[in-house]
mmCIF file of C-alpha atoms in Angstrom:
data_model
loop_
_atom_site.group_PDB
_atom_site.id
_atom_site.type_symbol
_atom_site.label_atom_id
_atom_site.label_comp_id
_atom_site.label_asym_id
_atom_site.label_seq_id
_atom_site.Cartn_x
_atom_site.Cartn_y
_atom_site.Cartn_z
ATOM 1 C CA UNK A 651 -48.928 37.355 36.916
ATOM 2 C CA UNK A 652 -45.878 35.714 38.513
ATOM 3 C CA UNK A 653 -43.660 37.777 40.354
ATOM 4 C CA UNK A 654 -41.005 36.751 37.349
ATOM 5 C CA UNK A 655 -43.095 38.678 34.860
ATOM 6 C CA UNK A 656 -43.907 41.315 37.212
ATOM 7 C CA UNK A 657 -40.152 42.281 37.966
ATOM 8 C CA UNK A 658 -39.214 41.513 34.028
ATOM 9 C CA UNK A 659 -41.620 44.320 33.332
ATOM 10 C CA UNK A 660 -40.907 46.687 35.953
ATOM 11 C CA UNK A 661 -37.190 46.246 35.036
ATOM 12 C CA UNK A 662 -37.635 46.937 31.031
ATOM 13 C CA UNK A 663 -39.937 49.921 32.359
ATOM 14 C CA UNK A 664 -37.440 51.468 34.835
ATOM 15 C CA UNK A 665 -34.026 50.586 33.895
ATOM 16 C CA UNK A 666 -34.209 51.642 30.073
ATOM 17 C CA UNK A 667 -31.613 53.519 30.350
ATOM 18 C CA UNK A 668 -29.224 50.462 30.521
ATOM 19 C CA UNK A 669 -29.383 49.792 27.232
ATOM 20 C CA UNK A 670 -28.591 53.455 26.466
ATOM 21 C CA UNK A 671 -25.306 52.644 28.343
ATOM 22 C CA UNK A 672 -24.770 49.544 26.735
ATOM 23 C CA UNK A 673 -25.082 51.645 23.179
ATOM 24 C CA UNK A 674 -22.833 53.990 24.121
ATOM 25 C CA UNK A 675 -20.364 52.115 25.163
ATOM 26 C CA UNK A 676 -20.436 50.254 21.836
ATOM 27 C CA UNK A 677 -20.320 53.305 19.708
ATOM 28 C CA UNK A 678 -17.323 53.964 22.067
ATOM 29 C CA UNK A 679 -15.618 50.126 21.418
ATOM 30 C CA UNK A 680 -16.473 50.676 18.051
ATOM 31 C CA UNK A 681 -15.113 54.288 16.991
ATOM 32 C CA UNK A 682 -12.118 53.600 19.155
ATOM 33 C CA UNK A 683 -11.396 49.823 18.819
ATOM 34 C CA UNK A 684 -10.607 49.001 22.688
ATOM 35 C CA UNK A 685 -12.485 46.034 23.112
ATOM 36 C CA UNK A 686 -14.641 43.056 21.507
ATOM 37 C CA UNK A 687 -18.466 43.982 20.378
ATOM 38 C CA UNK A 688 -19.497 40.581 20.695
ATOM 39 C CA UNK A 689 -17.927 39.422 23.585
ATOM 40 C CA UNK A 690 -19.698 42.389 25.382
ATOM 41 C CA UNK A 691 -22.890 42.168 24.330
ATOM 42 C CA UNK A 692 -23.069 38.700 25.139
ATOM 43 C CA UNK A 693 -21.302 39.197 29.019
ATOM 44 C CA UNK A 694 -24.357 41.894 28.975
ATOM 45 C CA UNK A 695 -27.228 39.625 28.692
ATOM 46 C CA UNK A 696 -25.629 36.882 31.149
ATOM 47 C CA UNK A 697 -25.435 39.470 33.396
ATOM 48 C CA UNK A 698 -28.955 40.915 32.697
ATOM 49 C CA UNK A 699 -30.040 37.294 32.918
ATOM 50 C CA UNK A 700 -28.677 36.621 36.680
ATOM 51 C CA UNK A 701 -28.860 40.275 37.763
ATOM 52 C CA UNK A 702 -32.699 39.905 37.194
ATOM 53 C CA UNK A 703 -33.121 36.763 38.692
ATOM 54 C CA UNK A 704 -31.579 38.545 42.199
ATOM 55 C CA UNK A 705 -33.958 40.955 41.635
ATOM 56 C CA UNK A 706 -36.809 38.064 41.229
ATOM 57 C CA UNK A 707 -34.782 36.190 44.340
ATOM 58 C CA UNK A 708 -35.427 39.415 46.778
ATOM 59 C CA UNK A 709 -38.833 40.220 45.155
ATOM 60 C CA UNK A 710 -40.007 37.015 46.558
ATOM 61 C CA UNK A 711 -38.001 36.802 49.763
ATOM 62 C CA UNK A 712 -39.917 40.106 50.666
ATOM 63 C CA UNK A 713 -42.920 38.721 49.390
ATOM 64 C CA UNK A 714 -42.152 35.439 51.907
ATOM 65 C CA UNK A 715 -42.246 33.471 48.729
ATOM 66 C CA UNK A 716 -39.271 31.957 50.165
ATOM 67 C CA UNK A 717 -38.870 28.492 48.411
ATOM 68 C CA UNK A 718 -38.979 29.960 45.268
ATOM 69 C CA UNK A 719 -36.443 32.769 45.898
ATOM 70 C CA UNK A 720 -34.264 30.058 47.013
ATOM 71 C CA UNK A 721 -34.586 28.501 43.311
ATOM 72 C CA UNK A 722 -33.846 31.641 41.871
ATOM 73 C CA UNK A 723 -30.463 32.121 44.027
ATOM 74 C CA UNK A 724 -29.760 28.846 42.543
ATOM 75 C CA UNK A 725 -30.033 30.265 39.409
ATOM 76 C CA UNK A 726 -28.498 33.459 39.337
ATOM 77 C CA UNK A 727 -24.826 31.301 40.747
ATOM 78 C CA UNK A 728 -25.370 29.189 37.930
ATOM 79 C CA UNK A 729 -24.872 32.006 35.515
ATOM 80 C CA UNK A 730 -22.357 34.268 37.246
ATOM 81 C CA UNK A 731 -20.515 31.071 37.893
ATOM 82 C CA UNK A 732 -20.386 31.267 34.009
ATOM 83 C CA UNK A 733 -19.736 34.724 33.764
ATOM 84 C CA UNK A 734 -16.515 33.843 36.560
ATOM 85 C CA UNK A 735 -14.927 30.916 34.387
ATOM 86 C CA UNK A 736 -14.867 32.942 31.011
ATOM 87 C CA UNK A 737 -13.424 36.382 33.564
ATOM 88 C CA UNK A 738 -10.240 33.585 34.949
ATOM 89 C CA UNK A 739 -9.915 31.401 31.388
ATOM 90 C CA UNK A 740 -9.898 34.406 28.813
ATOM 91 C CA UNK A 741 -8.994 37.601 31.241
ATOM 92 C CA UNK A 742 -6.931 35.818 33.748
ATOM 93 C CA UNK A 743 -9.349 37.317 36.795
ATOM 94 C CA UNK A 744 -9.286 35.841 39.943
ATOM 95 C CA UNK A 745 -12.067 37.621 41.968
ATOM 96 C CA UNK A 746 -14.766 36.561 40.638
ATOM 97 C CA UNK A 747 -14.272 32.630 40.405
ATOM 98 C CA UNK A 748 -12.737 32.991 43.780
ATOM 99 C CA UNK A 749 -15.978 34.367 45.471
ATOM 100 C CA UNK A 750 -17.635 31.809 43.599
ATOM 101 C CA UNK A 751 -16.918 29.660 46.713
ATOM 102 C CA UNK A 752 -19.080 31.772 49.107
ATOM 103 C CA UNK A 753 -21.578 32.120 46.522
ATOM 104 C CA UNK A 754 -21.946 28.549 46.215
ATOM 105 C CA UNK A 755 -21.965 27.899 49.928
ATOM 106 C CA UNK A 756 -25.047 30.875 50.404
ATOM 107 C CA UNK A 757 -26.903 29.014 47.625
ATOM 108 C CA UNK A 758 -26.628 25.656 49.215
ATOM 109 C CA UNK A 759 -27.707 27.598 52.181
ATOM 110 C CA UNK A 760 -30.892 29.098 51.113
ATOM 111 C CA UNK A 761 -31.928 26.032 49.535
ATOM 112 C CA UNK A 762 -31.396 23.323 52.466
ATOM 113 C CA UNK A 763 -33.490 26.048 54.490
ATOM 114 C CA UNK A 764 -36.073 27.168 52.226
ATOM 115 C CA UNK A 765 -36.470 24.993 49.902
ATOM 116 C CA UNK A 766 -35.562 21.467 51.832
ATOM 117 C CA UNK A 767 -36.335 22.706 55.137
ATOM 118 C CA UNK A 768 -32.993 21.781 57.013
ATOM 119 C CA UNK A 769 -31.167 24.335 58.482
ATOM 120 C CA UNK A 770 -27.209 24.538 58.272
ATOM 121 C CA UNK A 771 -26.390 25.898 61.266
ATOM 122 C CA UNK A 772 -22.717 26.831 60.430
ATOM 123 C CA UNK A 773 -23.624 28.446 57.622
ATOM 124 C CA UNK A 774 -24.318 31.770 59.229
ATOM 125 C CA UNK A 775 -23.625 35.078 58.562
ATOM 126 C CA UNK A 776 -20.327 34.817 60.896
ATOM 127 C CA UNK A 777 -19.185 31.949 59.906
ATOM 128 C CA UNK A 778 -19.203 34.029 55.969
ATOM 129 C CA UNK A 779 -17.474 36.231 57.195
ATOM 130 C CA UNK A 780 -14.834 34.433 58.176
ATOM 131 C CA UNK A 781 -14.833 32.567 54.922
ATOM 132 C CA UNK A 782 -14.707 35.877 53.096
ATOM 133 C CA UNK A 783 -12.330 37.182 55.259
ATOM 134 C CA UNK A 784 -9.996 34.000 54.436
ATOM 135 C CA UNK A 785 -10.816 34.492 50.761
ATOM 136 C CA UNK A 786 -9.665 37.742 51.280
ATOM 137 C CA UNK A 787 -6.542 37.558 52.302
ATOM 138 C CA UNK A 788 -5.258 34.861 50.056
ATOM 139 C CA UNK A 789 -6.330 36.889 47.146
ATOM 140 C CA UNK A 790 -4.554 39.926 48.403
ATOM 141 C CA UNK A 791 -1.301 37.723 49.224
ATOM 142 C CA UNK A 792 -1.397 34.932 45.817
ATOM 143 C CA UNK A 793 -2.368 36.337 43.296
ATOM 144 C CA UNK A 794 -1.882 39.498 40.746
ATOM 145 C CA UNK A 795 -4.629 41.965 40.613
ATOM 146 C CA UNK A 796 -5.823 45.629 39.780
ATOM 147 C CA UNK A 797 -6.854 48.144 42.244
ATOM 148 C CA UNK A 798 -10.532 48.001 41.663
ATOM 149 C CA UNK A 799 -11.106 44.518 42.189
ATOM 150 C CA UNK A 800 -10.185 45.307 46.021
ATOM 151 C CA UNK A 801 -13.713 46.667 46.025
ATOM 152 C CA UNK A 802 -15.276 44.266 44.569
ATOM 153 C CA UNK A 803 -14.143 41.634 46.247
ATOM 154 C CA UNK A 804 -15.125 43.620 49.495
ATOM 155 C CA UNK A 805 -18.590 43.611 47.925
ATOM 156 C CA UNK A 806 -18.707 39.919 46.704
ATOM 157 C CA UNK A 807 -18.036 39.307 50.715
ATOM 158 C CA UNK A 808 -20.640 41.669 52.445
ATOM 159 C CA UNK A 809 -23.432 40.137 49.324
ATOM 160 C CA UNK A 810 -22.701 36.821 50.082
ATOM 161 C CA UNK A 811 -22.769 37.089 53.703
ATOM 162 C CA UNK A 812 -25.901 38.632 53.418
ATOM 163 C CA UNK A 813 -27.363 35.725 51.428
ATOM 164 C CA UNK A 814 -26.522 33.031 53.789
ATOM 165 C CA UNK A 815 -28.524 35.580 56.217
ATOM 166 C CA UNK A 816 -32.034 33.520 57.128
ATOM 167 C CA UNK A 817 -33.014 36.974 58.552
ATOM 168 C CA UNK A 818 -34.192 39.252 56.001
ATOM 169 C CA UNK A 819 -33.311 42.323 57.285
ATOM 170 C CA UNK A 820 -29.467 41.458 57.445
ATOM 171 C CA UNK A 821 -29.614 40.096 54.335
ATOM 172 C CA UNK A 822 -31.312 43.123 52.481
ATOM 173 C CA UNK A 823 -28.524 46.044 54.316
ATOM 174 C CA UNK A 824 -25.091 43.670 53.908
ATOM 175 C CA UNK A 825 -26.555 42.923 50.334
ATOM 176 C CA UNK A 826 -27.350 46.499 49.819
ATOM 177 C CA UNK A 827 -24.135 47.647 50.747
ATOM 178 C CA UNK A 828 -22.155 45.138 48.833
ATOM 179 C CA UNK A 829 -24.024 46.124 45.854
ATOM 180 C CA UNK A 830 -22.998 49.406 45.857
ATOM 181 C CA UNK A 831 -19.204 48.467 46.433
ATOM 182 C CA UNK A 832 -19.575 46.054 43.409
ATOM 183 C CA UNK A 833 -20.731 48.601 41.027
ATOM 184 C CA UNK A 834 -18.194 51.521 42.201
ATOM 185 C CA UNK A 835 -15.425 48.970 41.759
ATOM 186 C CA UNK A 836 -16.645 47.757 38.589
ATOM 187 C CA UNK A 837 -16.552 51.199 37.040
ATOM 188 C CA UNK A 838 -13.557 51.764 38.442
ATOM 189 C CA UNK A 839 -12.740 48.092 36.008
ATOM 190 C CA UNK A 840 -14.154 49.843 33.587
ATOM 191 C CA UNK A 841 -11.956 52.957 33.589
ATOM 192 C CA UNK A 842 -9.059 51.031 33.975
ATOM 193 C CA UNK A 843 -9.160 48.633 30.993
ATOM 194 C CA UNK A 844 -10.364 51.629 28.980
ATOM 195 C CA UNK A 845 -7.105 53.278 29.562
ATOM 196 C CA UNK A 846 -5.065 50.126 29.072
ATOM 197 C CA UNK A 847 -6.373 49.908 25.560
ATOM 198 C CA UNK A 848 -9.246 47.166 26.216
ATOM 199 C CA UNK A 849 -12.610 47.432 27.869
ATOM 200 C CA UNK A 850 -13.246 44.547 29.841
ATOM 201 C CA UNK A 851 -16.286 43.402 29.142
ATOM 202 C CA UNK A 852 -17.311 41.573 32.558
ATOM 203 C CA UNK A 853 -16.669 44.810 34.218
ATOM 204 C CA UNK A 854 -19.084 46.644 31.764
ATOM 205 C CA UNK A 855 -21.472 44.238 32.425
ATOM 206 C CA UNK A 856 -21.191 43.930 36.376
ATOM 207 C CA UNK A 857 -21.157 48.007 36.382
ATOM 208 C CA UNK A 858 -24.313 48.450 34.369
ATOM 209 C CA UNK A 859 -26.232 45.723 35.498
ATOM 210 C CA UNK A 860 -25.238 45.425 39.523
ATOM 211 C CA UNK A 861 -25.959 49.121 39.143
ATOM 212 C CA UNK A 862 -29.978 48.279 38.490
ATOM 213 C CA UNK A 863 -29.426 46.184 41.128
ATOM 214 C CA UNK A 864 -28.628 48.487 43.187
ATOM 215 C CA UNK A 865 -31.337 51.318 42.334
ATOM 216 C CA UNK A 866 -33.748 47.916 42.922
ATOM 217 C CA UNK A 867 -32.650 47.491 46.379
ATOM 218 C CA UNK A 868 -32.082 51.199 46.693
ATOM 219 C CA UNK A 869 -36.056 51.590 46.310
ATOM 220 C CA UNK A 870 -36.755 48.976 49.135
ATOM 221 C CA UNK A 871 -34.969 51.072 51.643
ATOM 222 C CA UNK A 872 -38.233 52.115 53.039
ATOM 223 C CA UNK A 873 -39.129 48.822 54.087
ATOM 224 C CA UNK A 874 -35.765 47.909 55.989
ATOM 225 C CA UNK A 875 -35.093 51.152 57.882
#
């Protein structure tokens, strides 16, 4: 059984309780009228989609299946790249097209190394953070925001440092860490548009899903300590 199937089962088997989230936050969208039914359900199976094929990308990065976790980095940006351009076009978001850059970069990373076999030097975990850094401050100083997308940004930056990491270990802790800061600020998203009369449906769907993300990684801790 590919590892694909493997993690697609272990993910319906341990993370069930998503979809008891996902109902009850459309009971609550539907009793109280803040937010779109449809537009949620669909951001929640892009982001079940790419959040499993991270899962599938570390699964076989561990496993030192490396060429094909590279293909399913490749994947995942493809559909959170998606998921970014319908958060700036219909929400007027900036964080998560903006990150889209280092995302992009790690991706092209992994791929030249794993997959094509030629290393990009510069593209290095210090050389990310730098980038992210940059990316940081000219989304603090250009553009509008709300609170909670300070941590996710934060998050986006450690994550995609730790992708363009060709050393696992690095990759696993800034990834783990920047997991955790995505899903805290993406239920603090959630909270937010709730009170402002509309729940934002990319924030739903980066809070429940990054959040099985991070109980995934969460259970590999074993291996990286």
């Amino acid at each position: 059984m590919s590892l694909f199937l493997i993690e697609l089962k272990t993910f319906l088997k341990q993370n069930w309780w998503v979809f008891i989230l996902l109902i009850f936050a459309l009971v609550i969208i539907y009793l109280t009228g803040k937010g779109n039914i449809t537009e949620i359900i669909i951001l929640f199976l892009a982001n079940f989609i790419g959040n499993l094929f991270i899962m599938v990308m570390q699964a076989n990065y561990t496993a030192q299946n490396n060429k094909i976790g590279a293909i399913y980095q490749v994947t995942s940006l493809s559909i959170f790249l998606l998921i970014s351009l319908y958060s700036f076009i219909y929400l007027g978001q900036y964080q998560y097209i903006l990150w889209q850059i280092a995302y992009t970069g790690a991706a092209i990373k992994a791929f030249g190394f794993y997959y094509l076999g030629k290393n990009l030097l510069w593209f290095n975990e210090k050389s990310f953070l730098a980038l992210n850094g940059i990316l940081f401050i000219i989304f603090m100083s250009h553009f509008e925001f709300q609170n909670f997308a300070i941590l996710q940004v934060i998050g986006f930056s450690l994550i995609t440092s730790g992708l363009v990491s060709i050393q696992d270990k690095i990759r696993y802790w800034l990834n783990l860490i920047g997991i955790g800061l995505l899903t805290s600020g993406s239920a603090w998203g959630v909270l937010t548009s709730y009170n402002l009369g509309n729940i934002d449906g990319v924030a739903l769907g980066f809070f429940i899903l990054t959040l099985t993300v991070f109980v995934y990684y969460s259970k590999l801790l074993k291996k990286y300590i």
